Tab-separated table of C-alpha atoms and ligand atoms in Angstrom:
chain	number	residue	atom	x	y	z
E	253	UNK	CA	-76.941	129.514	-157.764
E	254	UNK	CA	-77.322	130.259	-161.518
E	255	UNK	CA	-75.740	127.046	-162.350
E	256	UNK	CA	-78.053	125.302	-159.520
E	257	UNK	CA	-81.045	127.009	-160.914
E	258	UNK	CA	-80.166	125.834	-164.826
E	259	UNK	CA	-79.252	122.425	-163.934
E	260	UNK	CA	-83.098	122.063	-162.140
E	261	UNK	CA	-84.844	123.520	-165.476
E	262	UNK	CA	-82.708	121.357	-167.541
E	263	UNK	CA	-83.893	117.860	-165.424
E	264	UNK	CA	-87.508	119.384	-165.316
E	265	UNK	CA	-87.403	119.413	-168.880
E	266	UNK	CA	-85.303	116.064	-169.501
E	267	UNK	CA	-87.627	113.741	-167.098
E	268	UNK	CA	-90.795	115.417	-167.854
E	269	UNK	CA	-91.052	116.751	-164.475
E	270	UNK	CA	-93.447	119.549	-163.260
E	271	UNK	CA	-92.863	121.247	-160.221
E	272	UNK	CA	-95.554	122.710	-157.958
E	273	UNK	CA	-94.909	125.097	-154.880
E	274	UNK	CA	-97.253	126.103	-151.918
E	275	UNK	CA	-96.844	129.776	-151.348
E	276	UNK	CA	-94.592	128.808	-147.988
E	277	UNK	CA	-91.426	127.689	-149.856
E	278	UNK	CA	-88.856	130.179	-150.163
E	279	UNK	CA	-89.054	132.543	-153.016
E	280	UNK	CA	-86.065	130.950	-155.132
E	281	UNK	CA	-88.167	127.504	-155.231
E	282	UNK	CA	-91.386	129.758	-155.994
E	283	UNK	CA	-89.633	131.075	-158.712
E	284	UNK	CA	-88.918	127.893	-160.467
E	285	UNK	CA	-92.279	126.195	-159.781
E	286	UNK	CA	-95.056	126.073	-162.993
E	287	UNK	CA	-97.568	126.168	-160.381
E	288	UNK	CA	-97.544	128.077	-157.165
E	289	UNK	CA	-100.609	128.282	-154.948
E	290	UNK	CA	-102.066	127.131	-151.340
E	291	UNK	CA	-103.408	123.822	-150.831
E	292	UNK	CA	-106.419	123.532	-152.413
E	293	UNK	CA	-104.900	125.333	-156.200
E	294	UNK	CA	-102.133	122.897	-155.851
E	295	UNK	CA	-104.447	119.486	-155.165
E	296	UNK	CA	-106.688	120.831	-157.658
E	297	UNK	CA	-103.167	121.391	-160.068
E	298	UNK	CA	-102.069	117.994	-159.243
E	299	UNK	CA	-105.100	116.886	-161.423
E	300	UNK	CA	-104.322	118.317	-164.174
E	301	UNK	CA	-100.932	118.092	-165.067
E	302	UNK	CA	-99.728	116.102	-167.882
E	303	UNK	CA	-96.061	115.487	-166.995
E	304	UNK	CA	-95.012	112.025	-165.600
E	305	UNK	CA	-93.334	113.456	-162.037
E	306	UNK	CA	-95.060	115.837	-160.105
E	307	UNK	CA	-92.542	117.431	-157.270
E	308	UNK	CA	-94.105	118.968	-154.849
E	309	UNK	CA	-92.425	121.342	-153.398
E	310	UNK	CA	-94.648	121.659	-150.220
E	311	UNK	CA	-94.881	119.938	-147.343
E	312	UNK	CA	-95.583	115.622	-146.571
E	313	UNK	CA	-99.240	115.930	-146.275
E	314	UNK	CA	-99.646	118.189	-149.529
E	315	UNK	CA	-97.152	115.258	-151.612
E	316	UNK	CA	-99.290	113.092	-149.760
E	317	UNK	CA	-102.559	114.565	-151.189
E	318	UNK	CA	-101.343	115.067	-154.781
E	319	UNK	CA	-100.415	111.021	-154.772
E	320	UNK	CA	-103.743	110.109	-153.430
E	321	UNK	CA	-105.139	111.806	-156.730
E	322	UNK	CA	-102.946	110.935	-158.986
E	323	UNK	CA	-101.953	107.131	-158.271
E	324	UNK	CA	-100.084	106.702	-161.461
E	325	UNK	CA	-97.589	109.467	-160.911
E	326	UNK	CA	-94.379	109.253	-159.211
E	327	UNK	CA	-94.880	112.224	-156.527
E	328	UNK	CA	-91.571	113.106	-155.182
E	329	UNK	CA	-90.573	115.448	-152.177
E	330	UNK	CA	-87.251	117.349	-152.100
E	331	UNK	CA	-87.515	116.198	-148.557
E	332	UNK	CA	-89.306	113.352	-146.797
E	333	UNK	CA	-89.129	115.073	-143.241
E	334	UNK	CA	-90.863	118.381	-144.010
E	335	UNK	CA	-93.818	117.451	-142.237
E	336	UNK	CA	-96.330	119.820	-140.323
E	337	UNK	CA	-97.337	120.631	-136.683
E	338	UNK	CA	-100.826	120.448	-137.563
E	339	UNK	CA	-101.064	117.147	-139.227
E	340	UNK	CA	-99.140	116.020	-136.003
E	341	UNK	CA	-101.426	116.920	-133.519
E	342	UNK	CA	-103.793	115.019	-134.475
E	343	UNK	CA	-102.849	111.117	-134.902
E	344	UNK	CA	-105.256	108.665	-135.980
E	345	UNK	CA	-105.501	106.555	-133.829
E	346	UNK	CA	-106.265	109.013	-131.162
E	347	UNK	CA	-108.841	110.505	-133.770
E	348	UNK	CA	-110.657	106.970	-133.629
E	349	UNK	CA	-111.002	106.703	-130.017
E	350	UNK	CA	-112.498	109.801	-130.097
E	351	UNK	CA	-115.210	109.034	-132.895
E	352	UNK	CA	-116.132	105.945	-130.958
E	353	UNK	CA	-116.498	107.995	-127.709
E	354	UNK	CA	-119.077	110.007	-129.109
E	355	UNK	CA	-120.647	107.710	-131.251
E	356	UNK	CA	-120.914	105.453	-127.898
E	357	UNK	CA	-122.735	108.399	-126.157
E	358	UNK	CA	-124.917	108.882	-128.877
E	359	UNK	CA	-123.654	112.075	-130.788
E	360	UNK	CA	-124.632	112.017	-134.274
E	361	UNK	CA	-121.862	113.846	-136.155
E	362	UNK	CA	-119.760	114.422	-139.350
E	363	UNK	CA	-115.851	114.662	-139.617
E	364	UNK	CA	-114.822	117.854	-141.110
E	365	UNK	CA	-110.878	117.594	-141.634
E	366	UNK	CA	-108.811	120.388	-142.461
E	367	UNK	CA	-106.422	119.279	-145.357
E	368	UNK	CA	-103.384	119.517	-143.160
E	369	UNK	CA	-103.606	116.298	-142.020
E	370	UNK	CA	-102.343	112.418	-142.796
E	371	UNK	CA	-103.505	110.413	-144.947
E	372	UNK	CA	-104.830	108.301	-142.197
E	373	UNK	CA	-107.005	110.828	-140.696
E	374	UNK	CA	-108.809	111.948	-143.805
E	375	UNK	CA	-109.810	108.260	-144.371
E	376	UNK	CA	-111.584	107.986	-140.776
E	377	UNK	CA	-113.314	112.056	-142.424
E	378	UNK	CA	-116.685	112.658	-143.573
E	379	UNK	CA	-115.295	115.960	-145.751
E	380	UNK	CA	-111.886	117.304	-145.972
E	381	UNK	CA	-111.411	121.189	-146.449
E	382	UNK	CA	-109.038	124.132	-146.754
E	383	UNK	CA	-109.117	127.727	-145.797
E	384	UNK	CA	-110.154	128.373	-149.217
E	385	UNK	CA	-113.137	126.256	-149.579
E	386	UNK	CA	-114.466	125.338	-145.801
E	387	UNK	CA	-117.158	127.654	-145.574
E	388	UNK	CA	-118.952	126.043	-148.876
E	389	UNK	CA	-118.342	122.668	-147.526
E	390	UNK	CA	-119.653	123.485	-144.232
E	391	UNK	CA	-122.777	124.182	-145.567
E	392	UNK	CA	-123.051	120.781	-147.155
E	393	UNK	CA	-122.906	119.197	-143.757
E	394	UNK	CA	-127.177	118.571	-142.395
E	395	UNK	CA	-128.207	120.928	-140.338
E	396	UNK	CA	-129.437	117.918	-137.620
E	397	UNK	CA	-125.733	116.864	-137.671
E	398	UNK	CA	-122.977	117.944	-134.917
E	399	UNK	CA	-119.292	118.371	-136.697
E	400	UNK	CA	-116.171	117.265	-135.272
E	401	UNK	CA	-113.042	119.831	-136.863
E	402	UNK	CA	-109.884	118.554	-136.626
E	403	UNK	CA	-106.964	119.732	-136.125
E	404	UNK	CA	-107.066	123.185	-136.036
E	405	UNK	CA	-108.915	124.836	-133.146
E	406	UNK	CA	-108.147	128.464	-134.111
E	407	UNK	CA	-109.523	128.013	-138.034
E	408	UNK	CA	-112.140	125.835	-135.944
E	409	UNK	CA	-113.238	128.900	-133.874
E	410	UNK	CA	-112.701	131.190	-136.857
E	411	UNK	CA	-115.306	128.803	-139.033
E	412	UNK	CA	-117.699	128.916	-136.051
E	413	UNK	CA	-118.074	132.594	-136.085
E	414	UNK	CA	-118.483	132.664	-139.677
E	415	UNK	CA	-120.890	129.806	-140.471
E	416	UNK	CA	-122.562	130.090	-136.740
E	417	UNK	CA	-122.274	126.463	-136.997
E	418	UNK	CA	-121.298	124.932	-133.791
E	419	UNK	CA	-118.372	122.662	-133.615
E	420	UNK	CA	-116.356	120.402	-131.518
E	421	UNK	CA	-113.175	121.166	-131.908
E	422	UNK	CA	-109.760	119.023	-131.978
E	423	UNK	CA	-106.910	120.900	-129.707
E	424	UNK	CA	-104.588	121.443	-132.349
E	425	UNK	CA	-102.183	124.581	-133.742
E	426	UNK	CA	-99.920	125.320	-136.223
E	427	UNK	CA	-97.035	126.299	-134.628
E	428	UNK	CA	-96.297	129.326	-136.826
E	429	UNK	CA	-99.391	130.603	-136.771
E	430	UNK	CA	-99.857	130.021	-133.175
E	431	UNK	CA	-97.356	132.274	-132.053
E	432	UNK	CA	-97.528	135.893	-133.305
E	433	UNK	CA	-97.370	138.387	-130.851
E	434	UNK	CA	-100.112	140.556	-130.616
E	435	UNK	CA	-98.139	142.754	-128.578
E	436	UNK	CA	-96.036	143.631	-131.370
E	437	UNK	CA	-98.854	143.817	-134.214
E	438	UNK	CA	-100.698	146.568	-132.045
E	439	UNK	CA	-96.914	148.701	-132.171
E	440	UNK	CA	-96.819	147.991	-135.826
E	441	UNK	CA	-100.325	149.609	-136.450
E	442	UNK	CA	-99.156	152.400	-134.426
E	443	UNK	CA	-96.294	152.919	-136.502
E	444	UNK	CA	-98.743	152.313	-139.612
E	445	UNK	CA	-101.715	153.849	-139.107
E	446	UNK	CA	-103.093	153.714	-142.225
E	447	UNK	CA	-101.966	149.893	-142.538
E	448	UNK	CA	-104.101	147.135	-143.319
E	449	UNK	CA	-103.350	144.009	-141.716
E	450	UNK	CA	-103.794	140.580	-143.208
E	451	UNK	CA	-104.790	137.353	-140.938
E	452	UNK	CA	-104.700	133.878	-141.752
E	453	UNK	CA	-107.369	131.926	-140.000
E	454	UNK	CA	-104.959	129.569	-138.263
E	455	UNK	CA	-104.069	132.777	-136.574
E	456	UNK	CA	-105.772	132.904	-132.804
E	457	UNK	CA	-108.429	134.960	-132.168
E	458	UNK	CA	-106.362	138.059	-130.213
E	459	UNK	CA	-104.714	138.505	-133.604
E	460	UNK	CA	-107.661	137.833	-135.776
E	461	UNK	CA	-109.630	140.487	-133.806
E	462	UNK	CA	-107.197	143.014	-134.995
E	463	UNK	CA	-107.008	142.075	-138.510
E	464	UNK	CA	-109.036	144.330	-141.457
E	465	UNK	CA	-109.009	140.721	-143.177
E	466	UNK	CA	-108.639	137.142	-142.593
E	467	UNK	CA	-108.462	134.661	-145.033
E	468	UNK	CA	-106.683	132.011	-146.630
E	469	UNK	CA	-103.735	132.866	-148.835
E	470	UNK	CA	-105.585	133.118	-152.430
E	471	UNK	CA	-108.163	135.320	-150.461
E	472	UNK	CA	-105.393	137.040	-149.038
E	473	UNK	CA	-104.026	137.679	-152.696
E	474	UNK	CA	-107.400	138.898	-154.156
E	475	UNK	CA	-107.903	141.231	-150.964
E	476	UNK	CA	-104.457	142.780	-151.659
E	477	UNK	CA	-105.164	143.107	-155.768
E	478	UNK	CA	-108.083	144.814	-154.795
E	479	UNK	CA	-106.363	147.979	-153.624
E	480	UNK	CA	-104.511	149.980	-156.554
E	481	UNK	CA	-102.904	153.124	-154.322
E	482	UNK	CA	-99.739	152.315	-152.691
E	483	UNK	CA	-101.103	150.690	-149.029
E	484	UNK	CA	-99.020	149.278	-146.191
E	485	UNK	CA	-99.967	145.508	-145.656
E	486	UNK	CA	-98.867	144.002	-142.164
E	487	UNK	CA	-99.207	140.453	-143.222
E	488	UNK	CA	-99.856	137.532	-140.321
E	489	UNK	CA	-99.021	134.472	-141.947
E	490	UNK	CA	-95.966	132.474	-142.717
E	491	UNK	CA	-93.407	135.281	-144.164
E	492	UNK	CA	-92.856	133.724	-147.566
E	493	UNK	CA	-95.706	134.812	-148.355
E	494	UNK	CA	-94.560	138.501	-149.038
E	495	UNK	CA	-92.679	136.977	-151.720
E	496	UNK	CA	-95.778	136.142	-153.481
E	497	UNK	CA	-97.615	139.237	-152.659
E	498	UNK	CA	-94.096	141.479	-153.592
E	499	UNK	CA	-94.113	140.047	-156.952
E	500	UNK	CA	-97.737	140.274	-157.813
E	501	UNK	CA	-98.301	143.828	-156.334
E	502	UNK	CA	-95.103	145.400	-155.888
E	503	UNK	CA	-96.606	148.781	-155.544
E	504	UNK	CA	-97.459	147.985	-152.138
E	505	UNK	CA	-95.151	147.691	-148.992
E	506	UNK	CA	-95.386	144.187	-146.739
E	507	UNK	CA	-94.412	143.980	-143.327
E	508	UNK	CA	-93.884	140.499	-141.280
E	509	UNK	CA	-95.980	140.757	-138.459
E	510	UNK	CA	-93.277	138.935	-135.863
E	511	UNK	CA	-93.696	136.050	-134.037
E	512	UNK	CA	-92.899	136.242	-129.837
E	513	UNK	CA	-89.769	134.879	-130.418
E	514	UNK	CA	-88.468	135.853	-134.050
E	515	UNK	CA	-88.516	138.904	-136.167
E	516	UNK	CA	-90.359	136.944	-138.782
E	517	UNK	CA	-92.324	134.000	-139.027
E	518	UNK	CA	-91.226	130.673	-140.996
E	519	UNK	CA	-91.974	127.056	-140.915
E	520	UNK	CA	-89.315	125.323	-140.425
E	521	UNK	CA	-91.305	122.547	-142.240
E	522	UNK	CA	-91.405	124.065	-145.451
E	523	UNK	CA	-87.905	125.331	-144.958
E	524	UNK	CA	-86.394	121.926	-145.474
E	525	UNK	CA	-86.597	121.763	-148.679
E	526	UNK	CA	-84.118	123.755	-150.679
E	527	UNK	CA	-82.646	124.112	-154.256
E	528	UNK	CA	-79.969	121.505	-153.591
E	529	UNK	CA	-82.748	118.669	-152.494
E	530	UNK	CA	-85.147	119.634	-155.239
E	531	UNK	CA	-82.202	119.356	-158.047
E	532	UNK	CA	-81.388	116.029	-155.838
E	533	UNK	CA	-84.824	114.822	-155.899
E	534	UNK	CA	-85.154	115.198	-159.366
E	535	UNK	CA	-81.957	113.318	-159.987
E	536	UNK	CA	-82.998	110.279	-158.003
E	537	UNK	CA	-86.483	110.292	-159.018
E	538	UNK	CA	-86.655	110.197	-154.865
E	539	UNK	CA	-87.217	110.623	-152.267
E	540	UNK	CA	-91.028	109.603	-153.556
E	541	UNK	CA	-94.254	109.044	-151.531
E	542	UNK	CA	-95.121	105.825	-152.103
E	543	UNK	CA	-98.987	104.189	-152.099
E	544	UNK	CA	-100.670	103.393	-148.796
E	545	UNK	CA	-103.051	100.965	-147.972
E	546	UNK	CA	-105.401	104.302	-146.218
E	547	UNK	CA	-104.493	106.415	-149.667
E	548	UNK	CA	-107.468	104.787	-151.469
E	549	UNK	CA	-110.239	105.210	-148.764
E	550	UNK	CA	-109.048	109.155	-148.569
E	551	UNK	CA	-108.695	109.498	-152.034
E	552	UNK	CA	-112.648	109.165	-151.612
E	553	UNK	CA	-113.045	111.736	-149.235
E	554	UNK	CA	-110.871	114.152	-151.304
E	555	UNK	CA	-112.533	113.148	-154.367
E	556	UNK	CA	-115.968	114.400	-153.162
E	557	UNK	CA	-114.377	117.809	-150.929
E	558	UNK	CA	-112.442	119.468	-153.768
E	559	UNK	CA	-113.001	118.053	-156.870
E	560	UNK	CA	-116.883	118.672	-156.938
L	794	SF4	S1	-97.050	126.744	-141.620
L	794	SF4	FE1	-98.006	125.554	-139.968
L	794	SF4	S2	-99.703	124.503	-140.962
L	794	SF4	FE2	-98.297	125.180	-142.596
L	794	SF4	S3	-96.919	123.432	-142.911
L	794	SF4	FE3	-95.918	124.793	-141.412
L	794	SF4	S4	-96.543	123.941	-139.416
L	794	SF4	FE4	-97.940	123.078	-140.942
């Protein structure tokens, strides 16, 4: 592992290669990136880096985005099939159809896309947000316009309650998120009564509703940062994530809230990349994501949602 771990720094170094993480990846990759974060740090990262590879250690549609807005760098992935549940639920094509139907029955309306999604999709999208920014770019949307959110119903219903801006809303999940059991989150705050739990909003609402806090993962990090007396933190979001937390505020104790069928939660996405691929991928210069004929018309739509 040491070995495995040198030889990565040492091709970093030799190809002028940066490496960015989302806070997902296991804690060994997080460890090794010069830029961890959730999607909206990293895009923004991907901006500003100097080097002449970006790896992102992440999954397709986050390689994906850093490409679109950097077209001169070679963006690799440790692995091309980490893709997302998300970003699959929603194809374009379908998407299309959809636009047309309502446009066809007269619904005047904006495209609001959250981030996990292709690159197709965010071209046929008025905005594209995260979980750390949607609220601000919600309000940019006019106030005489409906918006369509795709794909994610639950950070969908989550924005609705928080904006009171009505929405129509794509039927799609994240299937980690999706499938925490609330069952065993109301036993853990039993066993923790003085626990604070932590939601994501891709989280449904019956675990939302029993959350202190919900918020995207930097909001999550400034939430926990705020409290300076040892606290117990039963954390609803994908379980690398205590890594993150753990290392920033390790005077605090995490606890994976479980999904129904696991004792933690992990995407199995994200989890296909490892140390071996990433030393591979940087070896190869591949596998990389290569330009697309949508990439440009996105890059627009990206452009304008989180770089101003
Ligand atoms: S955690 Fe969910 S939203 Fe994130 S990459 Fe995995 S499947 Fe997609």
């Amino acid at each position: 592992m040491a070995d495995l771990v040198q030889q990565i720094l040492d091709l970093k170094k030799r190809k002028n290669a940066v490496i960015l993480a989302h806070y997902y990846q296991e804690g060994e990759i997080q460890d090794l990136a010069d830029v961890t974060g959730d999607s909206l740090k990293l895009a923004r990262a991907a901006t500003q880096v100097d080097a002449d590879i970006i790896v992102f250690c992440g999954v397709h549609f986050m390689a994906e985005t850093a490409k679109m807005l950097n077209p001169a760098k070679k963006v690799l992935l440790p692995d091309l099939q980490a893709g997302c549940s998300l970003a699959e639920s929603c194809p374009a094509n379908k998407l299309d159809r959809y636009q047309q139907m309502l446009r066809e029955n007269g619904r005047k309306f904006q495209t609001v896309t959250y981030i996990n999604s292709t690159a197709a999709v965010k071209a046929l999208s008025d905005w594209v947000v995260t979980s750390g920014n949607a609220e601000d770019i919600i309000k940019r949307v006019p106030e005489g316009m409906e918006i369509l959110f795709v794909p994610d119903r639950h950070l969908g219903q989550y924005l609705e309650e928080a904006t009171g801006r009505k929405m129509i809303l794509w039927n799609g999940s994240c299937m980690v998120h999706e499938i925490f059991s609330v069952g065993d989150l109301l036993a853990m705050k039993k066993r923790y009564p003085h626990g604070v739990t932590v939601a994501h909003p891709e989280c449904p609402a019956n675990i939302r509703e029993h959350s202190e806090f919900v918020g995207g993962t930097e909001a999550m990090i400034r939430h926990v940062g705020s409290f300076k007396e040892p606290t117990d933190f039963l954390v609803a979001t994908e379980a690398n994530m205590m890594w993150q937390l753990q290392s920033k505020f390790p005077q605090h104790r995490y606890h994976p809230v479980p999904g129904i069928s696991c004792a933690c939660n992990k995407c199995p996405h994200m989890a296909l990349n490892t140390l071996e691929k990433l030393r591979d991928c940087l070896v190869n210069e591949a596998p990389e994501i290569e330009w697309q004929p949508d990439f440009e018309t996105a890059r627009g739509v990206l452009e304008r949602s989180l770089l101003k």
